[in-house]
mmCIF file of N, CA and C in Angstrom:
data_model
loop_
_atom_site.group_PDB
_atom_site.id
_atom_site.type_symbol
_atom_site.label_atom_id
_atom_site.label_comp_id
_atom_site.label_asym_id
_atom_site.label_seq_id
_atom_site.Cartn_x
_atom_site.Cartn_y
_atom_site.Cartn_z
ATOM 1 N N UNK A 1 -198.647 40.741 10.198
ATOM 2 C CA UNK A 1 -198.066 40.922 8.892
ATOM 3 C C UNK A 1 -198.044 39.576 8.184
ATOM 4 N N UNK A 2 -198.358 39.720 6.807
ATOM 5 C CA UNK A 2 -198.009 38.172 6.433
ATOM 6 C C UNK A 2 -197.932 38.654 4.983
ATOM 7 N N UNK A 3 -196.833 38.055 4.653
ATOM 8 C CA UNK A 3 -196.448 37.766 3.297
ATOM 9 C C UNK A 3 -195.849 36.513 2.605
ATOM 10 N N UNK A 4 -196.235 36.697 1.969
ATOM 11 C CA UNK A 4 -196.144 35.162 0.729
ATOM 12 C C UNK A 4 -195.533 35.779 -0.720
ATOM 13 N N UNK A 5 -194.755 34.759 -1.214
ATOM 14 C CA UNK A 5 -194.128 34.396 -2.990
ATOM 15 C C UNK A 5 -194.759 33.698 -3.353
ATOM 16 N N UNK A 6 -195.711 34.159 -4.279
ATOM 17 C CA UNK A 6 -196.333 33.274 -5.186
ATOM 18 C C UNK A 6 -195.672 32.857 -6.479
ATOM 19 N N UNK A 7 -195.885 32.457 -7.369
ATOM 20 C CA UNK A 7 -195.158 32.133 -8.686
ATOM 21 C C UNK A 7 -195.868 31.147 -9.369
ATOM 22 N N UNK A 8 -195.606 31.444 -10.714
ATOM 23 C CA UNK A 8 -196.266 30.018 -12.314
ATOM 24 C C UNK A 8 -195.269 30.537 -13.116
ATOM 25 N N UNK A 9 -195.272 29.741 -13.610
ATOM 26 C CA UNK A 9 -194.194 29.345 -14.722
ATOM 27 C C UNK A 9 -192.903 30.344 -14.755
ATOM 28 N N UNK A 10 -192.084 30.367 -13.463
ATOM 29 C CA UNK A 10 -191.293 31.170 -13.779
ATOM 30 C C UNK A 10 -191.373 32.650 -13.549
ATOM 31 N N UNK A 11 -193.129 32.925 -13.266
ATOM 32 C CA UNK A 11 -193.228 34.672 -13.060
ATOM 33 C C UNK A 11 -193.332 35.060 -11.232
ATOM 34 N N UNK A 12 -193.073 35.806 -10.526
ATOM 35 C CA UNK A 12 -193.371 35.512 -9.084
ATOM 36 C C UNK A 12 -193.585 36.929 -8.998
ATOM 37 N N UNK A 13 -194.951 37.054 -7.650
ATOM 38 C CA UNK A 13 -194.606 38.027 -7.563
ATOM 39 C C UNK A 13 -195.475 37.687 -5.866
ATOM 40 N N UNK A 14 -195.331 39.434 -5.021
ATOM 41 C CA UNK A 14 -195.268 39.218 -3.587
ATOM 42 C C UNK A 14 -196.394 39.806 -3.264
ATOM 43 N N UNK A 15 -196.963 38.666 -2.271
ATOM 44 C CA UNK A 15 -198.665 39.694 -1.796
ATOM 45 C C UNK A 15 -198.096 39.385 -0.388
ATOM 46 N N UNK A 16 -198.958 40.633 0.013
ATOM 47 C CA UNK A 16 -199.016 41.162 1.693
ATOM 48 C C UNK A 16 -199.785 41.997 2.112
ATOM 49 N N UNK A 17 -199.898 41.536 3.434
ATOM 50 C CA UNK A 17 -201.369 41.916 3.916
ATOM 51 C C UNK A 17 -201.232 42.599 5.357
ATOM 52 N N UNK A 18 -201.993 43.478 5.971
ATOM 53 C CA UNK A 18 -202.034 43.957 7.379
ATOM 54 C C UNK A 18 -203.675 43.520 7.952
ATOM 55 N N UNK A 19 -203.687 44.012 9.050
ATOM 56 C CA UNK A 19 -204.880 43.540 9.974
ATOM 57 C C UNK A 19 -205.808 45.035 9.283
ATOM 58 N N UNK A 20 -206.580 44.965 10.247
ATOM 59 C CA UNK A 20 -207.933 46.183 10.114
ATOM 60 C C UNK A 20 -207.105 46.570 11.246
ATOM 61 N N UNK A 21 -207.129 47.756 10.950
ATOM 62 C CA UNK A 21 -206.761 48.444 12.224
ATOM 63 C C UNK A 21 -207.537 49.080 13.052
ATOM 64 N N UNK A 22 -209.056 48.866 12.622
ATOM 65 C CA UNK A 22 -209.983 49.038 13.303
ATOM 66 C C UNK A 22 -210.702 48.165 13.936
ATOM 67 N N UNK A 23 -209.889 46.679 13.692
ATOM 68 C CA UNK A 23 -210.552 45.675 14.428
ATOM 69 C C UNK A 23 -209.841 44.938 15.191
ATOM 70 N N UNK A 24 -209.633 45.452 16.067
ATOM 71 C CA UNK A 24 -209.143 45.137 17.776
ATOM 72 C C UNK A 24 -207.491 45.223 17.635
ATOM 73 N N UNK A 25 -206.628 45.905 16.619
ATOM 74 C CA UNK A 25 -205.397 46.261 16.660
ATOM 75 C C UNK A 25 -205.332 48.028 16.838
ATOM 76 N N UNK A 26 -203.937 48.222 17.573
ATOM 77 C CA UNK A 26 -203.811 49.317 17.465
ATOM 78 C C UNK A 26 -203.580 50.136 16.389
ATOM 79 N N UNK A 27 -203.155 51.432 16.168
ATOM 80 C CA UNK A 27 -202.869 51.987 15.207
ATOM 81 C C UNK A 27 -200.973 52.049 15.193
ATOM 82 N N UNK A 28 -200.583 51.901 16.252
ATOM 83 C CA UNK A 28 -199.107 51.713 15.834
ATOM 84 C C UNK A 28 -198.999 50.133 15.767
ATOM 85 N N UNK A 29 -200.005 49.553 15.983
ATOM 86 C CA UNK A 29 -199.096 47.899 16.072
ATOM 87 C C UNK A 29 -199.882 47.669 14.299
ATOM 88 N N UNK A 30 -200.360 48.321 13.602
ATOM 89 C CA UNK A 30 -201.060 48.273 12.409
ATOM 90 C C UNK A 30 -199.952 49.069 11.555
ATOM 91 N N UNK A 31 -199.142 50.365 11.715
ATOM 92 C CA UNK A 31 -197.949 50.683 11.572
ATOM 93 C C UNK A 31 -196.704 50.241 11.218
ATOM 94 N N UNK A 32 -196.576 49.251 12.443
ATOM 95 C CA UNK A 32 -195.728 47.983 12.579
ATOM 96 C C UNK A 32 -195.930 46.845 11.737
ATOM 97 N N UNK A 33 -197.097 46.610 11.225
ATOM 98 C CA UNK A 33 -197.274 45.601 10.200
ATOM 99 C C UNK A 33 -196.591 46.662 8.887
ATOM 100 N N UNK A 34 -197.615 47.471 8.643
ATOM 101 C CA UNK A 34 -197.335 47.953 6.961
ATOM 102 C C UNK A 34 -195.662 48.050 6.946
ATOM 103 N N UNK A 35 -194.867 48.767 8.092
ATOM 104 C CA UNK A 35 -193.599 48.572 8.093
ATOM 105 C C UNK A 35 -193.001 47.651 7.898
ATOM 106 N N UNK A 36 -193.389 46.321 8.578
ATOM 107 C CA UNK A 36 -192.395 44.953 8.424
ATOM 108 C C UNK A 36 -192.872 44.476 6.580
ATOM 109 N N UNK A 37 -194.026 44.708 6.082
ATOM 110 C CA UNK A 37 -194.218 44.400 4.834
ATOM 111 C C UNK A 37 -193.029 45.113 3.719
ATOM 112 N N UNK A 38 -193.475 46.504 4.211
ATOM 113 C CA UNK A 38 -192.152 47.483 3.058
ATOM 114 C C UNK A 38 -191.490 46.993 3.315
ATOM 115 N N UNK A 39 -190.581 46.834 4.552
ATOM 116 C CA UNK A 39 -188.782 45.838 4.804
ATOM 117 C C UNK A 39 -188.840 44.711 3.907
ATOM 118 N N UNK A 40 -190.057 43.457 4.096
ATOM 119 C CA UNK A 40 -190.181 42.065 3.179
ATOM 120 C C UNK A 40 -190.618 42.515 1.732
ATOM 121 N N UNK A 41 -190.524 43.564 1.172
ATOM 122 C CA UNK A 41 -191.025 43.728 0.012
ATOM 123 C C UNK A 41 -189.753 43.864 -1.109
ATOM 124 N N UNK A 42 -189.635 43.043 -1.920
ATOM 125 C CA UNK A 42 -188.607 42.533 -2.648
ATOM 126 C C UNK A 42 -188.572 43.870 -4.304
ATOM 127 N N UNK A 43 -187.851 44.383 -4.315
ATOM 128 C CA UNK A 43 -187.956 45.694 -5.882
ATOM 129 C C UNK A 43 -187.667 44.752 -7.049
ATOM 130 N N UNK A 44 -187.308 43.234 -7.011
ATOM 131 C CA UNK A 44 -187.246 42.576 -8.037
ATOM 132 C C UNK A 44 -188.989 42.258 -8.303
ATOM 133 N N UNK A 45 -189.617 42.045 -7.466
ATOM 134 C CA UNK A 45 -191.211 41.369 -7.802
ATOM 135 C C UNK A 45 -192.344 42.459 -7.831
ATOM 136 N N UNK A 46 -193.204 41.976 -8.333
ATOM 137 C CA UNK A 46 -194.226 42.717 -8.275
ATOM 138 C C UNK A 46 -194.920 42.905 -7.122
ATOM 139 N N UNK A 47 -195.258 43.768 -6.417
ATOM 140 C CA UNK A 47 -196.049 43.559 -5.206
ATOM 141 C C UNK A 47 -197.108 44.178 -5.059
ATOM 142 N N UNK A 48 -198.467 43.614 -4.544
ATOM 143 C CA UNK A 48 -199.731 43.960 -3.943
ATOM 144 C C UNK A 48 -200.135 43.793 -2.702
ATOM 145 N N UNK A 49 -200.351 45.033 -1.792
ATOM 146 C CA UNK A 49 -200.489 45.282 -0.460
ATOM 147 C C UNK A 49 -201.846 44.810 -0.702
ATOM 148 N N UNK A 50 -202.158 44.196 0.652
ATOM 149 C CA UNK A 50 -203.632 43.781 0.991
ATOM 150 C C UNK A 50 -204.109 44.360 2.343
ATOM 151 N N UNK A 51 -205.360 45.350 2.173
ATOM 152 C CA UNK A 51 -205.518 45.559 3.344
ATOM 153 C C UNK A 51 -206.928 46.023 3.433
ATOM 154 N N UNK A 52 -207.623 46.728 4.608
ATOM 155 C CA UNK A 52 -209.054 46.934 4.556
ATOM 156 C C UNK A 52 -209.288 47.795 4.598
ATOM 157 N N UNK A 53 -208.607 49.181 4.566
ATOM 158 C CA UNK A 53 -208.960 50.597 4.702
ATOM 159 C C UNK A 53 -208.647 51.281 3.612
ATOM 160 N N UNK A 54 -209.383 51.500 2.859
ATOM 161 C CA UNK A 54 -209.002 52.425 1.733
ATOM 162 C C UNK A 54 -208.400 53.954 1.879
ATOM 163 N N UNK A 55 -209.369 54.775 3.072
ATOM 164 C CA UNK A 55 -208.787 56.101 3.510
ATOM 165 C C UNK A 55 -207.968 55.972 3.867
ATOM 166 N N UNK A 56 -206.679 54.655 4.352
ATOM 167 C CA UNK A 56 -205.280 55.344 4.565
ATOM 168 C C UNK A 56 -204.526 54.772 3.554
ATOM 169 N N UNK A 57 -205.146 55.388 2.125
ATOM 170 C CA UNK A 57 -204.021 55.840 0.990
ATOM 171 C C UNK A 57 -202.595 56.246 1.195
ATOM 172 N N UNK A 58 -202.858 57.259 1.969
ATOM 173 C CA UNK A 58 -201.743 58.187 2.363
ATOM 174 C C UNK A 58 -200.492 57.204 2.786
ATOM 175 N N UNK A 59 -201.066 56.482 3.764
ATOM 176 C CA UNK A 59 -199.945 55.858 4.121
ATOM 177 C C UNK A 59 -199.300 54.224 2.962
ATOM 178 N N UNK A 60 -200.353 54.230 2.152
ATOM 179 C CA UNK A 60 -199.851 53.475 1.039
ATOM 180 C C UNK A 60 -199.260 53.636 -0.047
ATOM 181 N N UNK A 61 -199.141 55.296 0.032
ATOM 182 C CA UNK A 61 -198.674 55.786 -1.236
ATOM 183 C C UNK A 61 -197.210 55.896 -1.716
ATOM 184 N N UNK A 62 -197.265 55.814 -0.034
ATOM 185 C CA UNK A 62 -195.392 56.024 0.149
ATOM 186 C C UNK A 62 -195.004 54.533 0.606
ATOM 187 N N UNK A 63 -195.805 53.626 0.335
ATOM 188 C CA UNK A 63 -194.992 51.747 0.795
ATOM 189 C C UNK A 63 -194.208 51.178 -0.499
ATOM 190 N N UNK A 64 -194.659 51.714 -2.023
ATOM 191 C CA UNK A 64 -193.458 51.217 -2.660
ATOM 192 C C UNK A 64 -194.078 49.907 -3.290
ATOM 193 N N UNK A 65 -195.428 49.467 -2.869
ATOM 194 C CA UNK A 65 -196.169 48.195 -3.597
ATOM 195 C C UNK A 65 -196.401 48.669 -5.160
ATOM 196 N N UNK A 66 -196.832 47.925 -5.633
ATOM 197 C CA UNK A 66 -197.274 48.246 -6.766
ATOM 198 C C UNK A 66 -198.392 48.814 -6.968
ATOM 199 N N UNK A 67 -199.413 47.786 -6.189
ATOM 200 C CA UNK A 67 -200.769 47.923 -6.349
ATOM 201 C C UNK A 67 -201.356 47.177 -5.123
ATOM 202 N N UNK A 68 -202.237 48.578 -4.294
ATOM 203 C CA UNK A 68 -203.084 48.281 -3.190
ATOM 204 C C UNK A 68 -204.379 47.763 -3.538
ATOM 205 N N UNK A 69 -204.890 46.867 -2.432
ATOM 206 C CA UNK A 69 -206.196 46.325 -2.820
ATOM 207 C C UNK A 69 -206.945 46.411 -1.757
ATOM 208 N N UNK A 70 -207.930 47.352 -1.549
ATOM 209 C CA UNK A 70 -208.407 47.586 -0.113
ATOM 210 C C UNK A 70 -209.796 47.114 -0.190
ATOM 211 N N UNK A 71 -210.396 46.377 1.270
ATOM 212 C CA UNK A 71 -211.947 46.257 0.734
ATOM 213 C C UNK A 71 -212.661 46.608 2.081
ATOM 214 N N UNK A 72 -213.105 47.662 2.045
ATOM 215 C CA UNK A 72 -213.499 48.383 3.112
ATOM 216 C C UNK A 72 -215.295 48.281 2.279
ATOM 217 N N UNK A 73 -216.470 47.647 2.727
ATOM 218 C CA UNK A 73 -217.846 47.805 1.906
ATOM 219 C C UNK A 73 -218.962 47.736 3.056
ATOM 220 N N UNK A 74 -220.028 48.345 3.198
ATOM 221 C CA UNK A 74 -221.325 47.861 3.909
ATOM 222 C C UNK A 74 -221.945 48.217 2.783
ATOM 223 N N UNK A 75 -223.578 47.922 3.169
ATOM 224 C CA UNK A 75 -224.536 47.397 2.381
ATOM 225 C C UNK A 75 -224.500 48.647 1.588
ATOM 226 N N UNK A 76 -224.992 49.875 2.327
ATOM 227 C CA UNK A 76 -225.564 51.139 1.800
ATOM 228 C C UNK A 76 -224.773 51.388 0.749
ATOM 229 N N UNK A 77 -222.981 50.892 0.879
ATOM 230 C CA UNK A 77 -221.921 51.545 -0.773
ATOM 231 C C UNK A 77 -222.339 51.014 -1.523
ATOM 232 N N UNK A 78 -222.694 49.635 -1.478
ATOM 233 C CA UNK A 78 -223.323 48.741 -2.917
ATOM 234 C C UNK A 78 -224.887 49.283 -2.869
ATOM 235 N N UNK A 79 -225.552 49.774 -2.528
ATOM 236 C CA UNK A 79 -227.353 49.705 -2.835
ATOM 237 C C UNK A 79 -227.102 51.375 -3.255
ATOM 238 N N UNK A 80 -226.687 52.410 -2.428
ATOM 239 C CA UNK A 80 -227.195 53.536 -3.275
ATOM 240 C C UNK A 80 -226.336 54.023 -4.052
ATOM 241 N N UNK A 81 -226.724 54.251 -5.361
ATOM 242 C CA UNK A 81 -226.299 55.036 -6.883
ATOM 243 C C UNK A 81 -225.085 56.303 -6.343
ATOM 244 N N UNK A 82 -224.292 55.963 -7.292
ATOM 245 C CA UNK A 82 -223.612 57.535 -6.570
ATOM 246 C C UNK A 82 -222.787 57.965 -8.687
ATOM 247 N N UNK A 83 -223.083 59.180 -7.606
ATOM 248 C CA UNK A 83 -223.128 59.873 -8.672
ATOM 249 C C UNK A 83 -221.788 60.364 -9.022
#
């Protein structure tokens, strides 16, 4: 789990991040992160979850961030056209 307060001039707001939970963590110790983030997640600041799986929306929908930023990509999502 890791989270940070950023801030400029007075504005702050809170980013936090979990592992891949597909890369060599479990799925409850990946659990255990997004959990300890919601607990450190402050309702005065703005907050953006950082993480690498986009399909578990579900479980981001209900964390209370503001705004998730997931980057889950191989080659083939960027090269073929989708419609």
């Amino acid at each position: 789990t890791h989270i940070l307060e950023v801030g400029r001039q007075g504005q702050k707001l809170c980013l936090a991040g979990v592992e891949d939970p597909d890369g060599g963590t479990d799925d409850a110790f990946w659990c255990d992160q997004l959990e300890s983030c919601v607990e450190a997640r402050d309702d005065a600041l703005y907050s953006i979850l950082l993480s690498h799986r986009p399909e578990r929306v579900e479980d981001y929908s209900s964390s209370g961030f503001d705004l998730v930023l997931c980057g889950h990509q191989h080659v083939y999502m960027r090269t073929q056209r989708m419609d």
